[in-house]
mmCIF file of C-alpha atoms in Angstrom:
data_model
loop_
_atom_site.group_PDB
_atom_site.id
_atom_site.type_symbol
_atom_site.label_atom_id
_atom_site.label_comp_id
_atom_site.label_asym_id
_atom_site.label_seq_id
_atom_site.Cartn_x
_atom_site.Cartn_y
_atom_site.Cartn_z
ATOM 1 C CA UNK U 1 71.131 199.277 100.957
ATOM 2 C CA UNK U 2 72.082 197.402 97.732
ATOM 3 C CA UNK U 3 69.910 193.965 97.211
ATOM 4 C CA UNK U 4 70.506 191.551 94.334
ATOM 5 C CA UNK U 5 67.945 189.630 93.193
ATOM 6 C CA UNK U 6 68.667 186.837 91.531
ATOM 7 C CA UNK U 7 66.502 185.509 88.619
ATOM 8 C CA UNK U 8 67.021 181.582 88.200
ATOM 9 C CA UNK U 9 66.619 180.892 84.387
ATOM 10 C CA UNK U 10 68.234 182.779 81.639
ATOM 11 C CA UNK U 11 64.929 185.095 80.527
ATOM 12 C CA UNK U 12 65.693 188.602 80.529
ATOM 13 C CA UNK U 13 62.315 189.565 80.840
ATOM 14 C CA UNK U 14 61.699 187.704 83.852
ATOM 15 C CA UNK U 15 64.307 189.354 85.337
ATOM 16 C CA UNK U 16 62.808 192.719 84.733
ATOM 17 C CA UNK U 17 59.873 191.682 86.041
ATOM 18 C CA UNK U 18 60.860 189.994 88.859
ATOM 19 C CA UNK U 19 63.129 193.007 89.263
ATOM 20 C CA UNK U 20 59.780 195.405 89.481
ATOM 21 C CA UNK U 21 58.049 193.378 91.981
ATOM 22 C CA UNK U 22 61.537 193.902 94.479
ATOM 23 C CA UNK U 23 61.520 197.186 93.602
ATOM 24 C CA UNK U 24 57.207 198.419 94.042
ATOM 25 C CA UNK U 25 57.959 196.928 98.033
ATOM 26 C CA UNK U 26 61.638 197.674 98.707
ATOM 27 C CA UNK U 27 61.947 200.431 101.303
ATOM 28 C CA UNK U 28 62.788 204.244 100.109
ATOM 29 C CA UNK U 29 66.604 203.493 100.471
ATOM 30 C CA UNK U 30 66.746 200.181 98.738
ATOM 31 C CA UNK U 31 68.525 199.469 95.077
ATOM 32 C CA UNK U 32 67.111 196.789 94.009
ATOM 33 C CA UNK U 33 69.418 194.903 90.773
ATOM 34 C CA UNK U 34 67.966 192.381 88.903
ATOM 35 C CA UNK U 35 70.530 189.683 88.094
ATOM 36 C CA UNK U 36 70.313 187.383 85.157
ATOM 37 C CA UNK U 37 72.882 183.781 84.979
ATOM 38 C CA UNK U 38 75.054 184.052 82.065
ATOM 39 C CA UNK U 39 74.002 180.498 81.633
ATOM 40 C CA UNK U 40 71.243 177.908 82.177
ATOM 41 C CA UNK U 41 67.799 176.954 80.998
ATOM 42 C CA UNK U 42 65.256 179.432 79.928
ATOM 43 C CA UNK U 43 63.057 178.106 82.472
ATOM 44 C CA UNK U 44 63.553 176.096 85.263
ATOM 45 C CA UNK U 45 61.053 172.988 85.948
ATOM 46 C CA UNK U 46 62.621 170.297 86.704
ATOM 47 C CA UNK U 47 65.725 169.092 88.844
ATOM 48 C CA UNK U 48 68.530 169.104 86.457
ATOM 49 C CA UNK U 49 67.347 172.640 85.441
ATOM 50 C CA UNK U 50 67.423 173.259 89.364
ATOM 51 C CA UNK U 51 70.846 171.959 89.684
ATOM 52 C CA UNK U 52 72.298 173.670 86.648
ATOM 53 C CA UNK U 53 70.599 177.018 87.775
ATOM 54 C CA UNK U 54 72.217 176.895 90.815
ATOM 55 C CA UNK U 55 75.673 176.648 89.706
ATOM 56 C CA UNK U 56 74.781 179.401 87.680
ATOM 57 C CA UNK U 57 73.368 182.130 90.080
ATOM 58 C CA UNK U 58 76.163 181.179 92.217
ATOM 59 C CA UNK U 59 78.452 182.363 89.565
ATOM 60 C CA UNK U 60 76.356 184.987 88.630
ATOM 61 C CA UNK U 61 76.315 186.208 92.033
ATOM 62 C CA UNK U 62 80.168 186.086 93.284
ATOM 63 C CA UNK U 63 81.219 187.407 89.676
ATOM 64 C CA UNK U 64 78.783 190.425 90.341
ATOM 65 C CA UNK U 65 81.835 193.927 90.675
ATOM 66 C CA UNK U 66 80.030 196.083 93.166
ATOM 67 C CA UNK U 67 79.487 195.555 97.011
ATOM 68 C CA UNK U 68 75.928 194.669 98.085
ATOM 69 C CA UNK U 69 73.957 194.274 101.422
ATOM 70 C CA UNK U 70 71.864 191.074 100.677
ATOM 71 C CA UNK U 71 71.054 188.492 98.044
ATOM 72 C CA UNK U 72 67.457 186.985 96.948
ATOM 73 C CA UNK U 73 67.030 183.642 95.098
ATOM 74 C CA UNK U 74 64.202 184.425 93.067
ATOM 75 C CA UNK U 75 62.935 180.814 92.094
ATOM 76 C CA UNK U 76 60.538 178.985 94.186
ATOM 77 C CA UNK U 77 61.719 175.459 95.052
ATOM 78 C CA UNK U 78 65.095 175.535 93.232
ATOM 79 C CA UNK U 79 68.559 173.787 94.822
ATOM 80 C CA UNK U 80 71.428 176.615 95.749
ATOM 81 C CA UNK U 81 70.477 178.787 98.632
ATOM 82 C CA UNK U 82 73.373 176.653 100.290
ATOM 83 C CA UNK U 83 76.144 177.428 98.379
ATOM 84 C CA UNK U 84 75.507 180.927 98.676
ATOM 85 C CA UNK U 85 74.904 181.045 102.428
ATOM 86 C CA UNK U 86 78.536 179.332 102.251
ATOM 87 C CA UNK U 87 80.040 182.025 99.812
ATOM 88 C CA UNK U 88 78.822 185.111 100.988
ATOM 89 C CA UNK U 89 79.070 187.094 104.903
ATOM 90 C CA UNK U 90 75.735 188.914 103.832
ATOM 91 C CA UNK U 91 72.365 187.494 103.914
ATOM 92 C CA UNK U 92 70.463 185.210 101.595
ATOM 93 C CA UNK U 93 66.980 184.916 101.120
ATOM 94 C CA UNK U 94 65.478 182.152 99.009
ATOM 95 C CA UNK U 95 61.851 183.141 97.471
ATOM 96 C CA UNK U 96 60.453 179.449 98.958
ATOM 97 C CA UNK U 97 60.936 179.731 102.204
ATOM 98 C CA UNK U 98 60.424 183.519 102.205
ATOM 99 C CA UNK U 99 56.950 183.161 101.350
ATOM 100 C CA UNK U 100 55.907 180.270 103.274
ATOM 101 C CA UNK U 101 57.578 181.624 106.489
ATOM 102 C CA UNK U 102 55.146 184.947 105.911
ATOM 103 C CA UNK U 103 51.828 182.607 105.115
ATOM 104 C CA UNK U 104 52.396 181.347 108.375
ATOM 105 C CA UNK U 105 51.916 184.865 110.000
ATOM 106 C CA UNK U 106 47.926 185.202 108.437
ATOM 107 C CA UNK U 107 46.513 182.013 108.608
ATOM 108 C CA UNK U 108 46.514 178.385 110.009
ATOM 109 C CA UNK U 109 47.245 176.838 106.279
ATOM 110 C CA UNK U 110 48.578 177.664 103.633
ATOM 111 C CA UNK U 111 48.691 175.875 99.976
ATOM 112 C CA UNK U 112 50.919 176.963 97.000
ATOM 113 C CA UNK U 113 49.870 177.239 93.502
ATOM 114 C CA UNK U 114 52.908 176.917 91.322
ATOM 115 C CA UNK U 115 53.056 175.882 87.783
ATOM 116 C CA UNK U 116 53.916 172.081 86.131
ATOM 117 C CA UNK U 117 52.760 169.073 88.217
ATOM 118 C CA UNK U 118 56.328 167.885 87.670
ATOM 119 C CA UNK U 119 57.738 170.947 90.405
ATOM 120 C CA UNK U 120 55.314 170.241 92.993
ATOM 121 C CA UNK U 121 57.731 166.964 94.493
ATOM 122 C CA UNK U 122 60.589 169.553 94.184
ATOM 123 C CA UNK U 123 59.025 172.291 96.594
ATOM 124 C CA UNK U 124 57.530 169.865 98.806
ATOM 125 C CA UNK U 125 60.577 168.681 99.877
ATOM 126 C CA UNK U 126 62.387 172.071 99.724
ATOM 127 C CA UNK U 127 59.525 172.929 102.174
ATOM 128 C CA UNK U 128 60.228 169.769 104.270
ATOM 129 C CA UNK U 129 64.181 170.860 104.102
ATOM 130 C CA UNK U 130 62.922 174.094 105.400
ATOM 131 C CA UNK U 131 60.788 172.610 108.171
ATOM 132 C CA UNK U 132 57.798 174.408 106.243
ATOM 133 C CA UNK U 133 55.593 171.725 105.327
ATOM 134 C CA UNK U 134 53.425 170.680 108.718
ATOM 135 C CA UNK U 135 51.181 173.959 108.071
ATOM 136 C CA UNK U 136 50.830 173.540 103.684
ATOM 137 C CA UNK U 137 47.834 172.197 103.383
ATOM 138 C CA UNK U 138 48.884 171.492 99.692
ATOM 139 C CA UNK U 139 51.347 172.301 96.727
ATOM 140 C CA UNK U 140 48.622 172.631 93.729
ATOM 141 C CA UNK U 141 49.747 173.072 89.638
ATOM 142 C CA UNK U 142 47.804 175.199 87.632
ATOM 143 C CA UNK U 143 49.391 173.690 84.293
ATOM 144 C CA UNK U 144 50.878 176.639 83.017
ATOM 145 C CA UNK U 145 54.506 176.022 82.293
ATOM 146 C CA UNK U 146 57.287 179.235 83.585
ATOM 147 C CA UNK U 147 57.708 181.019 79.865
ATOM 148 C CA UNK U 148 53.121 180.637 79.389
ATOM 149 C CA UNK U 149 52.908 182.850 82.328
ATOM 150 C CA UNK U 150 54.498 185.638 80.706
ATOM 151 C CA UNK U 151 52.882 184.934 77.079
ATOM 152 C CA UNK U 152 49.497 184.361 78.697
ATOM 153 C CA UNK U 153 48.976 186.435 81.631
ATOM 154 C CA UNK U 154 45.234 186.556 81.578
ATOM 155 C CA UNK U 155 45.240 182.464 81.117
ATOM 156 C CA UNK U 156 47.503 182.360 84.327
ATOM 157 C CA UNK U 157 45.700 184.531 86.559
ATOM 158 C CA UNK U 158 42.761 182.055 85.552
ATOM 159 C CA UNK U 159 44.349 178.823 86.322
ATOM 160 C CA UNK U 160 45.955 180.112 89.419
ATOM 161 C CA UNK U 161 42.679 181.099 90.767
ATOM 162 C CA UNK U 162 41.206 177.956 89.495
ATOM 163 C CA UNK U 163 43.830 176.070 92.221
ATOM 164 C CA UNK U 164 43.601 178.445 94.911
ATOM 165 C CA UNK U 165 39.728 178.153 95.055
ATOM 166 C CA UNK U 166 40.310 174.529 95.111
ATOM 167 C CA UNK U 167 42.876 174.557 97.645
ATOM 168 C CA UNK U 168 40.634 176.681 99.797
ATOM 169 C CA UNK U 169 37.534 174.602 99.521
ATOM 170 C CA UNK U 170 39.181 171.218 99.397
ATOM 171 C CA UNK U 171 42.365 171.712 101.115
ATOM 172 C CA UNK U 172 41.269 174.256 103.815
ATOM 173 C CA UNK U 173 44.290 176.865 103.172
ATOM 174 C CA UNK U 174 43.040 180.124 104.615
ATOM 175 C CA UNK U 175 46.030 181.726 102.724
ATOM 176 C CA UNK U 176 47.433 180.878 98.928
ATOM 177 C CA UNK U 177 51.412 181.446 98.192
ATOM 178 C CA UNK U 178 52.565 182.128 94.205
ATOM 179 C CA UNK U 179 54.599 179.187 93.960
ATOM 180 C CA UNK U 180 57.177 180.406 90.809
ATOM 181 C CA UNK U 181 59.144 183.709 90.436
ATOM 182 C CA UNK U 182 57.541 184.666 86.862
ATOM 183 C CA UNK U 183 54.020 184.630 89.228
ATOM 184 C CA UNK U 184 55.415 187.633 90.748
ATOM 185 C CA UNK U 185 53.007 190.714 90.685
ATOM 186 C CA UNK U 186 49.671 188.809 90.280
ATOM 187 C CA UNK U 187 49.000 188.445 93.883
ATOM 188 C CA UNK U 188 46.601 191.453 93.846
ATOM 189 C CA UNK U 189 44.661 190.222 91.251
ATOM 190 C CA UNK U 190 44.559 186.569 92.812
ATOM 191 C CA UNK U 191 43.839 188.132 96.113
ATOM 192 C CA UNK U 192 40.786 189.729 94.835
ATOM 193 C CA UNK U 193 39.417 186.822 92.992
ATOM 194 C CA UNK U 194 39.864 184.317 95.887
ATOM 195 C CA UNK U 195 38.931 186.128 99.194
ATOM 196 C CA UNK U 196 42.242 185.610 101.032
ATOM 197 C CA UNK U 197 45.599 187.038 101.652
ATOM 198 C CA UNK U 198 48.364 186.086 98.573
ATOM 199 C CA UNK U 199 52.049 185.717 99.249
ATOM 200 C CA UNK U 200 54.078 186.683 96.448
ATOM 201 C CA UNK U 201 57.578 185.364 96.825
ATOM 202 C CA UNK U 202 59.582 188.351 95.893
ATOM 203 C CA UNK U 203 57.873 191.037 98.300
ATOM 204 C CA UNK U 204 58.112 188.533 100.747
ATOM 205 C CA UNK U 205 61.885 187.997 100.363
ATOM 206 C CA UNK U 206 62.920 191.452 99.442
ATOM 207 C CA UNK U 207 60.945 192.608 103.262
ATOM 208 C CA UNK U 208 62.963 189.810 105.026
ATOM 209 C CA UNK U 209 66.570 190.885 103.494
ATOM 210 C CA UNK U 210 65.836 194.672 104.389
ATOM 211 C CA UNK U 211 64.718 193.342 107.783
ATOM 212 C CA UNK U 212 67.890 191.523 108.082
ATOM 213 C CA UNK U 213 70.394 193.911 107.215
ATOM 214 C CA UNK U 214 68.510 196.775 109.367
ATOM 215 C CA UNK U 215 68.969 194.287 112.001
ATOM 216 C CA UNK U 216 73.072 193.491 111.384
ATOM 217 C CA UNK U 217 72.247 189.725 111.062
ATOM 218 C CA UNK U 218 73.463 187.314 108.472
ATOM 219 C CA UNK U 219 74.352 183.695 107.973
ATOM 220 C CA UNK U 220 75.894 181.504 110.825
ATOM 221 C CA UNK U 221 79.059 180.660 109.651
ATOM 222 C CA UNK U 222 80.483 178.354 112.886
ATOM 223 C CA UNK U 223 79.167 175.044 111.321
ATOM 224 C CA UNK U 224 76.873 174.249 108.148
ATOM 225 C CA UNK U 225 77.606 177.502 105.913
ATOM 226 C CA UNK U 226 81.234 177.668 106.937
ATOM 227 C CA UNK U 227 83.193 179.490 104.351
ATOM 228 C CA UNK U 228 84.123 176.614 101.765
ATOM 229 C CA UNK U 229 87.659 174.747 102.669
ATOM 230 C CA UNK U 230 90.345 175.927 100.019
ATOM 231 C CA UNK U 231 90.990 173.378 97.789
ATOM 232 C CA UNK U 232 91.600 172.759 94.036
ATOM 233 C CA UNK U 233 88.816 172.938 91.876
ATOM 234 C CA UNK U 234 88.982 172.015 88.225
ATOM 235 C CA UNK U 235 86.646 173.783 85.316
ATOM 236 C CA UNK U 236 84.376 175.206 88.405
ATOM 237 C CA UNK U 237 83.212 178.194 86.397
ATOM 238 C CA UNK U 238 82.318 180.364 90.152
ATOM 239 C CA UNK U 239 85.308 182.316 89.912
ATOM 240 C CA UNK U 240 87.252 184.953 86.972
ATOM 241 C CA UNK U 241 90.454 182.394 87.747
ATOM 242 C CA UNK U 242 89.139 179.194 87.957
ATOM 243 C CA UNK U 243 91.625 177.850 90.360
ATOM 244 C CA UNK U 244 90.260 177.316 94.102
ATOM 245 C CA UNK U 245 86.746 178.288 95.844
ATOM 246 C CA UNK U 246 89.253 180.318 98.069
ATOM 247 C CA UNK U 247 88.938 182.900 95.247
ATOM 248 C CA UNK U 248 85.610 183.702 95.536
ATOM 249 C CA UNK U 249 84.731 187.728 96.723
ATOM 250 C CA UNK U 250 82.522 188.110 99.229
ATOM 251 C CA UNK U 251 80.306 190.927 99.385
ATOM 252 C CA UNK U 252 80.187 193.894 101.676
#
């Protein structure tokens, strides 16, 4: 089983990180490949960066050569699990809704701690979308922007604890979610600082896409992520040609 797993911003290193995560849960059996958009933001906190991101892992992903079994959106509360649900005939597993879904197996609440006060409006209403929200008890920001978790890993761990006590005590979550893709891997540590179980994103989704190709199931395609009509489309940079959606490959 071949999974790609999708980084949203344009950081090579997140993508190898995020990559590692996939990879310490996958299943014996599972090739995990980090994917990195050959254009974008650096980091994506805001909605034009979501927007622009997910033009660009959709590109990234239909442009990728080699068949593969399943895709993962690796950034918590971006736009574009959509299009690919439309593009592809193999499943696709956004990071969001991944780890919420799970929360909602070990506790009553949950809250996520994600990173600039400015994304918390985007992922509560990508939860709401999701029909997620009626168990968060809260989306928190620890004030660490997406490229300071990476240069400050000790600071993070401290402000995401910071939040997740607080959401805890305040909020009554009885289980915390890491609410950004470069968070990935510091779920032990939080877990161990804050007394209750830690969803990390990326385990979460890369368990769900193994569970769903095991299982033969993918996208509906009989209504809302019906293959896209074939029509013209001008300076759409998705496909090698650049002429209709129609060209795009679908996976295997």
């Amino acid at each position: 089983m071949r999974i790609l797993v999708a980084n949203v911003n344009t950081t090579q290193s997140m993508t190898d990180s995020i990559a590692a995560q996939a990879r310490s849960v996958a299943a014996p059996g599972t090739e995990i490949i980090g994917i990195t958009p050959r254009f974008g933001a650096d980091s994506c906190e805001g909605n034009f960066e979501s927007y622009l991101a997910a033009i660009a892992v959709m590109d990234r992903v239909v442009n990728y050569p080699e068949p593969f079994d399943a895709v993962i959106q690796a950034g918590y509360g971006e736009h574009g699990r959509e299009g690919l649900q439309e593009l592809l005939d193999v499943p696709v597993v956004d990071i969001t809704e991944a780890a919420a879904s799970t929360a909602m197996f070990l506790g009553h609440k949950y809250s996520v701690v994600t990173t600039l006060d400015r994304a918390v409006p985007l992922i509560e209403d990508r939860l709401k979308l999701a029909g997620l929200d009626d168990r968060c008890a809260s989306v928190r920001a620890s004030g660490m922007a997406v490229l300071e978790l990476e240069e400050y890993p000790e600071r993070a761990v401290e402000a995401i604890v910071e939040q997740a006590e607080r959401a805890v005590r305040d909020d009554k979550a009885e289980v915390i979610v890491l609410g950004c893709g470069g968070m990935a891997g510091l779920d032990e540590q939080i877990r161990l600082r804050c007394g209750v179980p830690v969803v990390d994103g990326v385990a979460a989704a890369v368990t769900i896409a193994e569970s769903l190709v095991r299982l033969g199931l993918s996208t509906s395609k009989v209504r809302t992520y019906a293959t896209p009509r074939p029509k013209t489309v001008i300076g759409w940079p998705l496909t090698t040609t650049d002429t209709t959606t129609a060209d795009a490959p679908a996976a295997h």
